[in-house]
mmCIF file of C-alpha atoms in Angstrom:
data_model
loop_
_atom_site.group_PDB
_atom_site.id
_atom_site.type_symbol
_atom_site.label_atom_id
_atom_site.label_comp_id
_atom_site.label_asym_id
_atom_site.label_seq_id
_atom_site.Cartn_x
_atom_site.Cartn_y
_atom_site.Cartn_z
ATOM 1 C CA VAL A 652 3.553 57.600 -66.689
ATOM 2 C CA PRO A 653 2.099 59.166 -70.199
ATOM 3 C CA ALA A 654 -1.058 58.928 -71.077
ATOM 4 C CA PRO A 655 -2.317 55.305 -73.268
ATOM 5 C CA GLY A 656 -2.486 56.717 -77.050
ATOM 6 C CA THR A 657 -0.072 59.995 -76.398
ATOM 7 C CA ALA A 658 3.329 60.422 -77.897
ATOM 8 C CA GLY A 659 5.610 60.168 -74.718
ATOM 9 C CA ARG A 660 4.441 56.377 -74.537
ATOM 10 C CA TYR A 661 5.821 55.927 -77.339
ATOM 11 C CA ALA A 662 8.941 57.089 -76.752
ATOM 12 C CA GLY A 663 7.737 60.803 -79.051
ATOM 13 C CA ILE A 664 6.205 58.953 -81.366
ATOM 14 C CA GLU A 665 2.594 60.199 -82.611
ATOM 15 C CA PRO A 666 0.517 56.533 -82.687
ATOM 16 C CA HIS A 667 -2.003 58.355 -84.411
ATOM 17 C CA PRO A 668 -1.394 61.200 -86.791
ATOM 18 C CA THR A 669 -4.020 63.120 -88.841
ATOM 19 C CA PHE A 670 -1.205 63.458 -91.902
ATOM 20 C CA GLN A 671 0.626 60.202 -92.557
ATOM 21 C CA ILE A 672 2.668 60.492 -96.136
ATOM 22 C CA GLY A 673 5.934 57.092 -96.621
ATOM 23 C CA GLY A 674 8.153 55.987 -99.184
ATOM 24 C CA ASP A 675 10.190 52.996 -100.606
ATOM 25 C CA LEU A 676 12.119 51.788 -102.964
ATOM 26 C CA ARG A 677 13.762 48.299 -103.509
ATOM 27 C CA LEU A 678 16.678 48.132 -106.240
ATOM 28 C CA MET A 679 18.288 44.693 -107.196
ATOM 29 C CA TYR A 680 21.298 43.310 -108.679
ATOM 30 C CA TYR A 681 21.171 39.987 -110.585
ATOM 31 C CA GLN A 682 23.484 37.597 -111.031
ATOM 32 C CA PRO A 683 22.821 34.220 -112.685
ATOM 33 C CA ILE A 684 25.820 31.675 -112.354
ATOM 34 C CA ASP A 685 25.380 30.062 -116.029
ATOM 35 C CA SER A 686 23.510 33.135 -118.386
ATOM 36 C CA ASP A 687 23.685 30.325 -120.812
ATOM 37 C CA THR A 688 20.804 27.613 -118.824
ATOM 38 C CA LEU A 689 19.055 30.448 -117.568
ATOM 39 C CA GLY A 690 18.840 32.804 -120.259
ATOM 40 C CA ARG A 691 19.214 35.785 -119.439
ATOM 41 C CA ASP A 692 22.029 38.486 -118.042
ATOM 42 C CA SER A 693 23.245 40.261 -114.943
ATOM 43 C CA ALA A 694 21.802 43.491 -114.378
ATOM 44 C CA PHE A 695 20.750 45.702 -112.163
ATOM 45 C CA PHE A 696 17.907 47.451 -111.683
ATOM 46 C CA PRO A 697 15.445 49.436 -109.645
ATOM 47 C CA MET A 698 12.474 46.395 -108.580
ATOM 48 C CA GLN A 699 9.586 48.768 -107.638
ATOM 49 C CA ALA A 700 9.125 52.416 -106.287
ATOM 50 C CA ASP A 701 6.147 53.406 -103.718
ATOM 51 C CA LEU A 702 4.713 56.416 -102.091
ATOM 52 C CA TYR A 703 1.940 55.797 -99.572
ATOM 53 C CA LEU A 704 0.050 58.477 -98.469
ATOM 54 C CA ALA A 705 -2.311 58.202 -94.945
ATOM 55 C CA VAL A 706 -5.004 61.119 -94.285
ATOM 56 C CA ARG A 707 -7.448 60.652 -90.344
ATOM 57 C CA PRO A 708 -10.121 62.220 -90.905
ATOM 58 C CA TYR A 709 -11.530 61.149 -88.303
ATOM 59 C CA ASN A 710 -9.358 61.035 -85.515
ATOM 60 C CA PRO A 711 -10.234 61.943 -81.338
ATOM 61 C CA PRO A 712 -7.934 61.825 -78.920
ATOM 62 C CA VAL A 713 -9.080 58.754 -77.237
ATOM 63 C CA GLN A 714 -8.529 55.258 -77.812
ATOM 64 C CA ASN A 715 -9.735 51.719 -78.747
ATOM 65 C CA GLU A 716 -12.759 53.344 -79.839
ATOM 66 C CA GLY A 717 -12.534 54.097 -83.776
ATOM 67 C CA ARG A 718 -11.370 56.063 -86.658
ATOM 68 C CA LEU A 719 -10.801 56.519 -89.780
ATOM 69 C CA THR A 720 -7.801 55.932 -92.644
ATOM 70 C CA LEU A 721 -7.569 57.003 -95.852
ATOM 71 C CA LEU A 722 -4.761 54.912 -97.595
ATOM 72 C CA LEU A 723 -3.425 55.438 -100.955
ATOM 73 C CA ASN A 724 -0.706 52.949 -101.463
ATOM 74 C CA THR A 725 0.448 54.290 -105.350
ATOM 75 C CA GLY A 726 4.235 54.237 -107.531
ATOM 76 C CA PHE A 727 6.240 52.733 -110.280
ATOM 77 C CA LEU A 728 7.347 49.087 -110.944
ATOM 78 C CA GLY A 729 10.562 48.077 -112.351
ATOM 79 C CA ALA A 730 12.262 45.214 -113.722
ATOM 80 C CA ARG A 731 14.759 42.935 -114.290
ATOM 81 C CA GLU A 732 13.743 42.822 -118.702
ATOM 82 C CA GLU A 733 12.427 45.743 -120.318
ATOM 83 C CA LYS A 734 8.804 45.508 -120.114
ATOM 84 C CA PHE A 735 7.388 48.684 -120.532
ATOM 85 C CA ASP A 736 6.795 51.150 -123.289
ATOM 86 C CA GLY A 737 7.247 54.529 -121.402
ATOM 87 C CA ILE A 738 7.773 55.749 -117.942
ATOM 88 C CA ALA A 739 3.365 55.885 -117.717
ATOM 89 C CA ASP A 740 2.763 52.882 -117.875
ATOM 90 C CA ARG A 741 5.396 51.571 -115.523
ATOM 91 C CA PHE A 742 3.278 53.392 -112.619
ATOM 92 C CA PHE A 743 0.576 51.390 -110.746
ATOM 93 C CA VAL A 744 -1.963 51.778 -107.894
ATOM 94 C CA ARG A 745 -1.300 48.819 -105.463
ATOM 95 C CA GLU A 746 -3.642 50.306 -102.322
ATOM 96 C CA TYR A 747 -6.506 52.182 -101.633
ATOM 97 C CA TYR A 748 -8.646 51.851 -99.138
ATOM 98 C CA ALA A 749 -11.054 53.188 -96.068
ATOM 99 C CA MET A 750 -10.310 52.071 -92.207
ATOM 100 C CA TYR A 751 -11.979 51.978 -89.571
ATOM 101 C CA HIS A 752 -10.071 50.655 -86.750
ATOM 102 C CA ASP A 753 -8.700 50.912 -83.507
ATOM 103 C CA LEU A 754 -11.907 49.121 -81.956
ATOM 104 C CA PRO A 755 -11.774 47.284 -78.951
ATOM 105 C CA TYR A 756 -9.899 43.225 -79.356
ATOM 106 C CA GLN A 757 -8.322 45.178 -82.234
ATOM 107 C CA LEU A 758 -11.283 44.623 -84.373
ATOM 108 C CA TYR A 759 -11.887 46.584 -87.783
ATOM 109 C CA VAL A 760 -13.227 46.268 -91.447
ATOM 110 C CA ARG A 761 -12.173 48.469 -94.621
ATOM 111 C CA ALA A 762 -13.228 48.616 -97.979
ATOM 112 C CA GLY A 763 -11.704 49.185 -101.527
ATOM 113 C CA ARG A 764 -8.545 47.709 -103.121
ATOM 114 C CA PHE A 765 -6.686 45.258 -100.633
ATOM 115 C CA LEU A 766 -4.064 42.111 -101.123
ATOM 116 C CA PRO A 767 -6.842 39.076 -99.184
ATOM 117 C CA ALA A 768 -5.111 38.254 -96.119
ATOM 118 C CA PHE A 769 -3.741 33.679 -96.956
ATOM 119 C CA GLY A 770 -0.959 32.279 -95.789
ATOM 120 C CA TRP A 771 2.726 34.535 -94.878
ATOM 121 C CA LYS A 772 3.274 37.414 -96.865
ATOM 122 C CA THR A 773 7.108 37.763 -97.060
ATOM 123 C CA ASP A 774 9.173 40.577 -97.613
ATOM 124 C CA ASP A 775 10.425 38.343 -100.753
ATOM 125 C CA HIS A 776 7.686 37.543 -102.822
ATOM 126 C CA THR A 777 9.192 35.012 -104.055
ATOM 127 C CA PRO A 778 8.710 31.945 -102.128
ATOM 128 C CA PHE A 779 6.181 29.328 -104.840
ATOM 129 C CA VAL A 780 3.468 29.497 -102.134
ATOM 130 C CA ARG A 781 3.244 33.352 -102.707
ATOM 131 C CA GLN A 782 4.466 33.898 -106.601
ATOM 132 C CA GLY A 783 3.450 30.173 -107.743
ATOM 133 C CA GLN A 784 -0.090 30.168 -106.225
ATOM 134 C CA ARG A 785 -2.418 31.683 -109.042
ATOM 135 C CA ILE A 786 -5.913 33.082 -108.292
ATOM 136 C CA LEU A 787 -8.557 34.868 -110.014
ATOM 137 C CA SER A 788 -5.199 34.733 -113.064
ATOM 138 C CA GLN A 789 -2.781 36.788 -109.962
ATOM 139 C CA THR A 790 -0.710 35.773 -107.536
ATOM 140 C CA LEU A 791 -0.587 36.757 -104.180
ATOM 141 C CA ASP A 792 1.785 39.052 -104.054
ATOM 142 C CA HIS A 793 2.468 42.573 -105.446
ATOM 143 C CA GLU A 794 -0.253 42.591 -108.254
ATOM 144 C CA GLY A 795 -2.652 40.573 -106.822
ATOM 145 C CA GLN A 796 -4.605 42.915 -104.812
ATOM 146 C CA VAL A 797 -8.536 42.929 -105.560
ATOM 147 C CA THR A 798 -11.562 45.233 -104.765
ATOM 148 C CA GLY A 799 -13.349 44.277 -101.885
ATOM 149 C CA VAL A 800 -14.672 44.323 -98.019
ATOM 150 C CA GLU A 801 -12.266 43.053 -95.089
ATOM 151 C CA VAL A 802 -13.300 42.631 -91.959
ATOM 152 C CA GLY A 803 -10.555 41.057 -88.657
ATOM 153 C CA ILE A 804 -9.695 41.142 -85.735
ATOM 154 C CA ASN A 805 -7.104 39.841 -83.582
ATOM 155 C CA PRO A 806 -7.590 40.781 -79.985
ATOM 156 C CA ASN A 807 -4.413 39.683 -78.505
ATOM 157 C CA TYR A 808 -3.467 36.284 -79.051
ATOM 158 C CA VAL A 809 -6.383 34.992 -81.609
ATOM 159 C CA TYR A 810 -6.720 36.590 -84.992
ATOM 160 C CA ALA A 811 -8.761 36.272 -87.718
ATOM 161 C CA HIS A 812 -9.517 37.752 -91.503
ATOM 162 C CA LEU A 813 -12.523 37.415 -93.685
ATOM 163 C CA SER A 814 -12.833 39.370 -96.717
ATOM 164 C CA VAL A 815 -15.261 39.655 -100.365
ATOM 165 C CA PHE A 816 -13.992 40.499 -103.009
ATOM 166 C CA ASN A 817 -14.246 41.383 -107.189
ATOM 167 C CA SER A 818 -10.904 40.414 -108.597
ATOM 168 C CA PRO A 819 -9.162 42.094 -111.884
ATOM 169 C CA ASP A 820 -7.729 39.980 -114.314
ATOM 170 C CA LEU A 821 -4.786 42.407 -114.506
ATOM 171 C CA PRO A 822 -2.428 45.080 -112.505
ATOM 172 C CA MET A 823 -3.742 48.167 -112.266
ATOM 173 C CA THR A 824 -1.379 50.083 -114.245
ATOM 174 C CA VAL A 825 -2.083 52.906 -116.924
ATOM 175 C CA SER A 826 -1.306 50.548 -120.002
ATOM 176 C CA ASN A 827 -4.075 48.181 -118.721
ATOM 177 C CA PHE A 828 -6.345 51.997 -118.842
ATOM 178 C CA ASP A 829 -5.934 51.890 -122.559
ATOM 179 C CA SER A 830 -6.530 48.898 -123.176
ATOM 180 C CA ALA A 831 -9.695 48.031 -125.831
ATOM 181 C CA GLY A 832 -12.331 46.618 -122.703
ATOM 182 C CA VAL A 833 -10.200 46.328 -120.230
ATOM 183 C CA ASP A 834 -11.010 47.383 -116.263
ATOM 184 C CA PRO A 835 -8.899 47.154 -114.050
ATOM 185 C CA PHE A 836 -10.991 47.971 -111.341
ATOM 186 C CA PHE A 837 -13.376 45.588 -111.466
ATOM 187 C CA THR A 838 -13.583 42.403 -114.269
ATOM 188 C CA VAL A 839 -17.290 42.068 -116.431
ATOM 189 C CA ASP A 840 -17.664 38.569 -116.387
ATOM 190 C CA GLY A 841 -18.735 38.473 -112.265
ATOM 191 C CA ALA A 842 -15.333 37.415 -111.196
ATOM 192 C CA TYR A 843 -15.220 37.112 -107.116
ATOM 193 C CA GLY A 844 -14.172 35.791 -104.833
ATOM 194 C CA THR A 845 -13.521 34.978 -100.919
ATOM 195 C CA ALA A 846 -10.497 34.916 -98.659
ATOM 196 C CA LEU A 847 -10.753 33.865 -94.688
ATOM 197 C CA ALA A 848 -7.387 33.294 -92.671
ATOM 198 C CA ALA A 849 -7.662 32.560 -88.842
ATOM 199 C CA GLY A 850 -5.525 31.251 -86.111
ATOM 200 C CA TRP A 851 -2.911 31.405 -82.835
ATOM 201 C CA ARG A 852 -0.028 33.740 -82.037
ATOM 202 C CA ASP A 853 1.657 33.528 -79.861
ATOM 203 C CA LEU A 854 5.386 34.859 -78.420
ATOM 204 C CA ALA A 855 6.733 30.995 -78.595
ATOM 205 C CA TRP A 856 4.512 30.095 -81.638
ATOM 206 C CA HIS A 857 1.901 29.888 -84.402
ATOM 207 C CA ALA A 858 -1.013 28.014 -85.746
ATOM 208 C CA GLY A 859 -2.621 29.316 -88.331
ATOM 209 C CA GLY A 860 -4.881 28.214 -91.527
ATOM 210 C CA SER A 861 -5.793 30.096 -94.609
ATOM 211 C CA LEU A 862 -8.578 29.780 -97.633
ATOM 212 C CA ILE A 863 -9.186 31.641 -100.600
ATOM 213 C CA TYR A 864 -11.391 30.900 -103.589
ATOM 214 C CA GLY A 865 -12.304 31.742 -106.315
ATOM 215 C CA HIS A 866 -14.699 31.882 -109.493
ATOM 216 C CA GLN A 867 -13.681 33.172 -113.353
ATOM 217 C CA GLY A 868 -16.875 33.237 -115.303
ATOM 218 C CA GLU A 869 -16.119 32.656 -119.515
ATOM 219 C CA ARG A 870 -14.651 35.357 -120.748
ATOM 220 C CA ASP A 871 -13.271 36.162 -124.347
ATOM 221 C CA LYS A 872 -9.644 37.504 -124.180
ATOM 222 C CA ASP A 873 -7.908 39.014 -127.910
ATOM 223 C CA GLY A 874 -10.856 37.068 -130.112
ATOM 224 C CA LEU A 875 -10.329 33.891 -127.467
ATOM 225 C CA THR A 876 -12.840 32.295 -125.784
ATOM 226 C CA ILE A 877 -11.275 31.343 -121.785
ATOM 227 C CA GLY A 878 -13.349 29.114 -120.546
ATOM 228 C CA GLY A 879 -13.881 30.185 -116.699
ATOM 229 C CA TYR A 880 -12.625 27.950 -113.432
ATOM 230 C CA ASP A 881 -13.708 27.868 -109.706
ATOM 231 C CA GLN A 882 -10.326 27.209 -107.664
ATOM 232 C CA ILE A 883 -9.911 26.447 -103.716
ATOM 233 C CA ALA A 884 -7.145 27.079 -102.725
ATOM 234 C CA TRP A 885 -6.109 25.619 -98.715
ATOM 235 C CA SER A 886 -2.684 27.194 -96.738
ATOM 236 C CA VAL A 887 -1.419 25.692 -92.839
ATOM 237 C CA GLU A 888 1.321 28.036 -91.919
ATOM 238 C CA TRP A 889 2.821 28.041 -88.471
ATOM 239 C CA ALA A 890 6.137 29.372 -86.663
ATOM 240 C CA VAL A 891 8.502 28.007 -83.238
ATOM 241 C CA ASN A 892 10.375 30.821 -82.071
ATOM 242 C CA PHE A 893 13.221 28.685 -79.859
ATOM 243 C CA ASP A 894 14.505 31.912 -78.143
ATOM 244 C CA VAL A 895 11.305 32.072 -76.147
ATOM 245 C CA ILE A 896 11.092 28.788 -75.778
ATOM 246 C CA ALA A 897 14.459 28.577 -74.199
ATOM 247 C CA GLY A 898 13.949 31.328 -71.279
ATOM 248 C CA ALA A 899 16.982 32.143 -70.108
ATOM 249 C CA THR A 900 19.068 29.891 -72.697
ATOM 250 C CA ASP A 901 20.321 32.517 -75.387
ATOM 251 C CA LEU A 902 18.533 30.866 -78.861
ATOM 252 C CA PRO A 903 18.448 33.284 -81.287
ATOM 253 C CA LEU A 904 16.549 30.934 -83.655
ATOM 254 C CA THR A 905 12.846 31.250 -85.424
ATOM 255 C CA TYR A 906 11.482 28.592 -88.074
ATOM 256 C CA ILE A 907 8.292 29.641 -90.089
ATOM 257 C CA GLY A 908 6.977 26.685 -92.818
ATOM 258 C CA GLN A 909 3.918 26.985 -94.394
ATOM 259 C CA TYR A 910 1.588 24.146 -96.818
ATOM 260 C CA VAL A 911 0.010 24.993 -99.638
ATOM 261 C CA LEU A 912 -3.164 23.098 -101.637
ATOM 262 C CA ASN A 913 -4.278 24.596 -104.307
ATOM 263 C CA HIS A 914 -7.656 22.916 -106.665
ATOM 264 C CA ARG A 915 -8.545 24.229 -110.130
ATOM 265 C CA PHE A 916 -12.058 22.665 -111.369
ATOM 266 C CA PRO A 917 -12.589 23.881 -115.213
ATOM 267 C CA GLU A 918 -16.006 24.476 -116.861
ATOM 268 C CA ALA A 919 -14.317 22.059 -119.533
ATOM 269 C CA GLY A 920 -11.043 19.687 -119.327
ATOM 270 C CA ARG A 921 -10.002 18.374 -115.891
ATOM 271 C CA ASN A 922 -9.580 18.942 -112.400
ATOM 272 C CA THR A 923 -5.830 20.018 -111.447
ATOM 273 C CA LEU A 924 -3.762 20.368 -107.699
ATOM 274 C CA GLY A 925 -1.225 21.954 -107.286
ATOM 275 C CA LEU A 926 1.015 21.688 -104.122
ATOM 276 C CA ALA A 927 3.696 23.940 -102.727
ATOM 277 C CA ALA A 928 5.340 23.921 -99.621
ATOM 278 C CA MET A 929 8.291 26.558 -97.754
ATOM 279 C CA HIS A 930 10.431 25.953 -94.859
ATOM 280 C CA GLN A 931 12.382 28.564 -93.464
ATOM 281 C CA VAL A 932 15.351 29.562 -90.135
ATOM 282 C CA ASP A 933 16.085 32.682 -89.307
ATOM 283 C CA TYR A 934 19.171 32.847 -86.960
ATOM 284 C CA LEU A 935 19.553 36.176 -85.346
ATOM 285 C CA ILE A 936 24.327 36.610 -86.082
ATOM 286 C CA ALA A 937 23.409 40.316 -84.148
ATOM 287 C CA ARG A 938 21.093 43.284 -84.043
ATOM 288 C CA GLY A 939 20.591 43.968 -87.284
ATOM 289 C CA LEU A 940 22.198 41.282 -88.763
ATOM 290 C CA ASN A 941 19.978 38.068 -89.876
ATOM 291 C CA ALA A 942 21.300 34.847 -91.365
ATOM 292 C CA LEU A 943 18.259 32.484 -92.751
ATOM 293 C CA VAL A 944 18.405 29.185 -94.964
ATOM 294 C CA ARG A 945 15.051 28.230 -97.088
ATOM 295 C CA TYR A 946 13.626 25.234 -98.605
ATOM 296 C CA ASP A 947 10.987 26.202 -101.513
ATOM 297 C CA TRP A 948 9.534 23.636 -103.132
ATOM 298 C CA ALA A 949 6.041 23.179 -105.637
ATOM 299 C CA ASP A 950 4.385 20.232 -107.695
ATOM 300 C CA PRO A 951 2.222 22.342 -110.238
ATOM 301 C CA ASP A 952 -0.004 19.411 -110.693
ATOM 302 C CA ALA A 953 0.437 16.568 -109.149
ATOM 303 C CA GLU A 954 -0.716 13.893 -111.697
ATOM 304 C CA LEU A 955 1.646 14.866 -114.156
ATOM 305 C CA LYS A 956 5.735 13.385 -113.273
ATOM 306 C CA PHE A 957 8.481 16.048 -113.537
ATOM 307 C CA ASP A 958 7.310 19.087 -113.571
ATOM 308 C CA SER A 959 8.041 19.010 -109.458
ATOM 309 C CA VAL A 960 10.819 22.844 -109.124
ATOM 310 C CA HIS A 961 13.063 23.091 -105.879
ATOM 311 C CA ARG A 962 15.143 25.883 -104.719
ATOM 312 C CA VAL A 963 17.091 26.515 -101.795
ATOM 313 C CA SER A 964 18.185 29.888 -100.911
ATOM 314 C CA ALA A 965 20.334 30.953 -97.881
ATOM 315 C CA GLY A 966 21.293 34.436 -97.363
ATOM 316 C CA PHE A 967 22.274 37.791 -95.023
ATOM 317 C CA ASP A 968 19.650 40.280 -93.695
ATOM 318 C CA TRP A 969 21.532 43.518 -92.872
ATOM 319 C CA HIS A 970 19.966 46.579 -91.632
ATOM 320 C CA PRO A 971 23.241 48.569 -91.381
ATOM 321 C CA TYR A 972 20.696 51.864 -90.287
ATOM 322 C CA THR A 973 17.016 52.535 -89.580
ATOM 323 C CA PHE A 974 14.700 52.261 -92.461
ATOM 324 C CA ALA A 975 17.582 50.627 -94.617
ATOM 325 C CA GLU A 976 17.844 47.100 -95.836
ATOM 326 C CA VAL A 977 20.504 45.087 -97.913
ATOM 327 C CA ASP A 978 19.075 41.852 -98.608
ATOM 328 C CA LEU A 979 21.804 38.932 -100.270
ATOM 329 C CA ARG A 980 20.440 35.497 -101.137
ATOM 330 C CA TYR A 981 21.900 32.763 -103.398
ATOM 331 C CA ARG A 982 19.442 30.414 -104.564
ATOM 332 C CA HIS A 983 20.263 27.024 -105.792
ATOM 333 C CA ASN A 984 17.576 25.550 -107.968
ATOM 334 C CA TRP A 985 16.800 22.082 -110.140
ATOM 335 C CA THR A 986 13.478 20.763 -111.291
ATOM 336 C CA ASN A 987 14.845 16.815 -110.552
ATOM 337 C CA SER A 988 17.186 14.387 -108.333
ATOM 338 C CA GLU A 989 19.251 14.407 -111.241
ATOM 339 C CA GLU A 990 20.205 18.342 -111.313
ATOM 340 C CA ARG A 991 20.064 18.413 -107.275
ATOM 341 C CA PHE A 992 23.598 19.305 -107.270
ATOM 342 C CA ASP A 993 23.713 20.840 -110.391
ATOM 343 C CA SER A 994 24.426 24.875 -110.587
ATOM 344 C CA GLY A 995 23.286 26.104 -113.934
ATOM 345 C CA ARG A 996 20.323 27.427 -112.917
ATOM 346 C CA ASP A 997 21.823 28.690 -109.605
ATOM 347 C CA GLU A 998 20.999 32.959 -109.160
ATOM 348 C CA ILE A 999 22.685 35.330 -106.253
ATOM 349 C CA VAL A 1000 20.276 37.989 -105.747
ATOM 350 C CA LEU A 1001 21.676 41.252 -104.032
ATOM 351 C CA ILE A 1002 18.510 43.677 -102.885
ATOM 352 C CA LEU A 1003 18.915 47.274 -101.717
ATOM 353 C CA HIS A 1004 15.958 48.367 -99.689
ATOM 354 C CA GLY A 1005 14.779 51.981 -98.441
ATOM 355 C CA TRP A 1006 11.563 53.415 -96.216
ATOM 356 C CA TYR A 1007 10.519 56.003 -94.417
#
């Protein structure tokens, strides 16, 4: 039997190489069913092109005694509509951090720029439990990274992640560096926050909870004074793996869900409570081919009527070969019960994804 931590133990894969490089490219075709209703035209465009670099300056041959990894994730950002003045404005830095890890009980600590742990992190960043939840002016995906310190542990089934951070108002792009008075690394008005995620991840089921708190002080922006606020978001997330529960019976069905409460407490004006939920069922048709159905719902302000939004998505994830994915979704959107069967807001999304 090959020794732990050696390439022979992992089918020839070196578990902790000194240097690593990777890439990630996503292309999207977007087709609205009714362009006039949505005010959007069909488009084919690059969503993102990422480059991953990692080096381990401290990389001992023994396992579970600690090693140091330095990581940088940078690349270019695309958009369905032209929103950039030039190629330099598309350049961004998503993550960079130093992480000390490979410790007993999968304990780790990292410092730098990262996305705090909160709920399910989906490959499709459009669920309302992700994209619709703004903490310190940013969504919880894509451009919602923060600068801080995080510690985590995952001894088999139990897991926990705790972070404290300073949050920028704007994504870390070249254009934001050039803007007068804008620092994408740190805000000058004392914005800060903390996040906690913990739970139990079993083979047959998963149950967890997340909390994220943010404080944003009063600030000046474009000649206007914007009031400060505090914000607390709570989340409960779960999953059921029916294939494990069924045992000998072949039932490759998985269900995941999440429910979010997002409280906002401004210094001036009334407090608000936003709600969001996600339910997704996946069925493995064959190796590399997965069918899914997902329902997303959000109510941005629980006190207002007729502001809730709904979406039902159905589609397929196909992996024709290693490091390649074709993701096809049909999304049915509506805002109130009268529009429940109206297809005017529907969309077709095709994503071509390659990585290495």
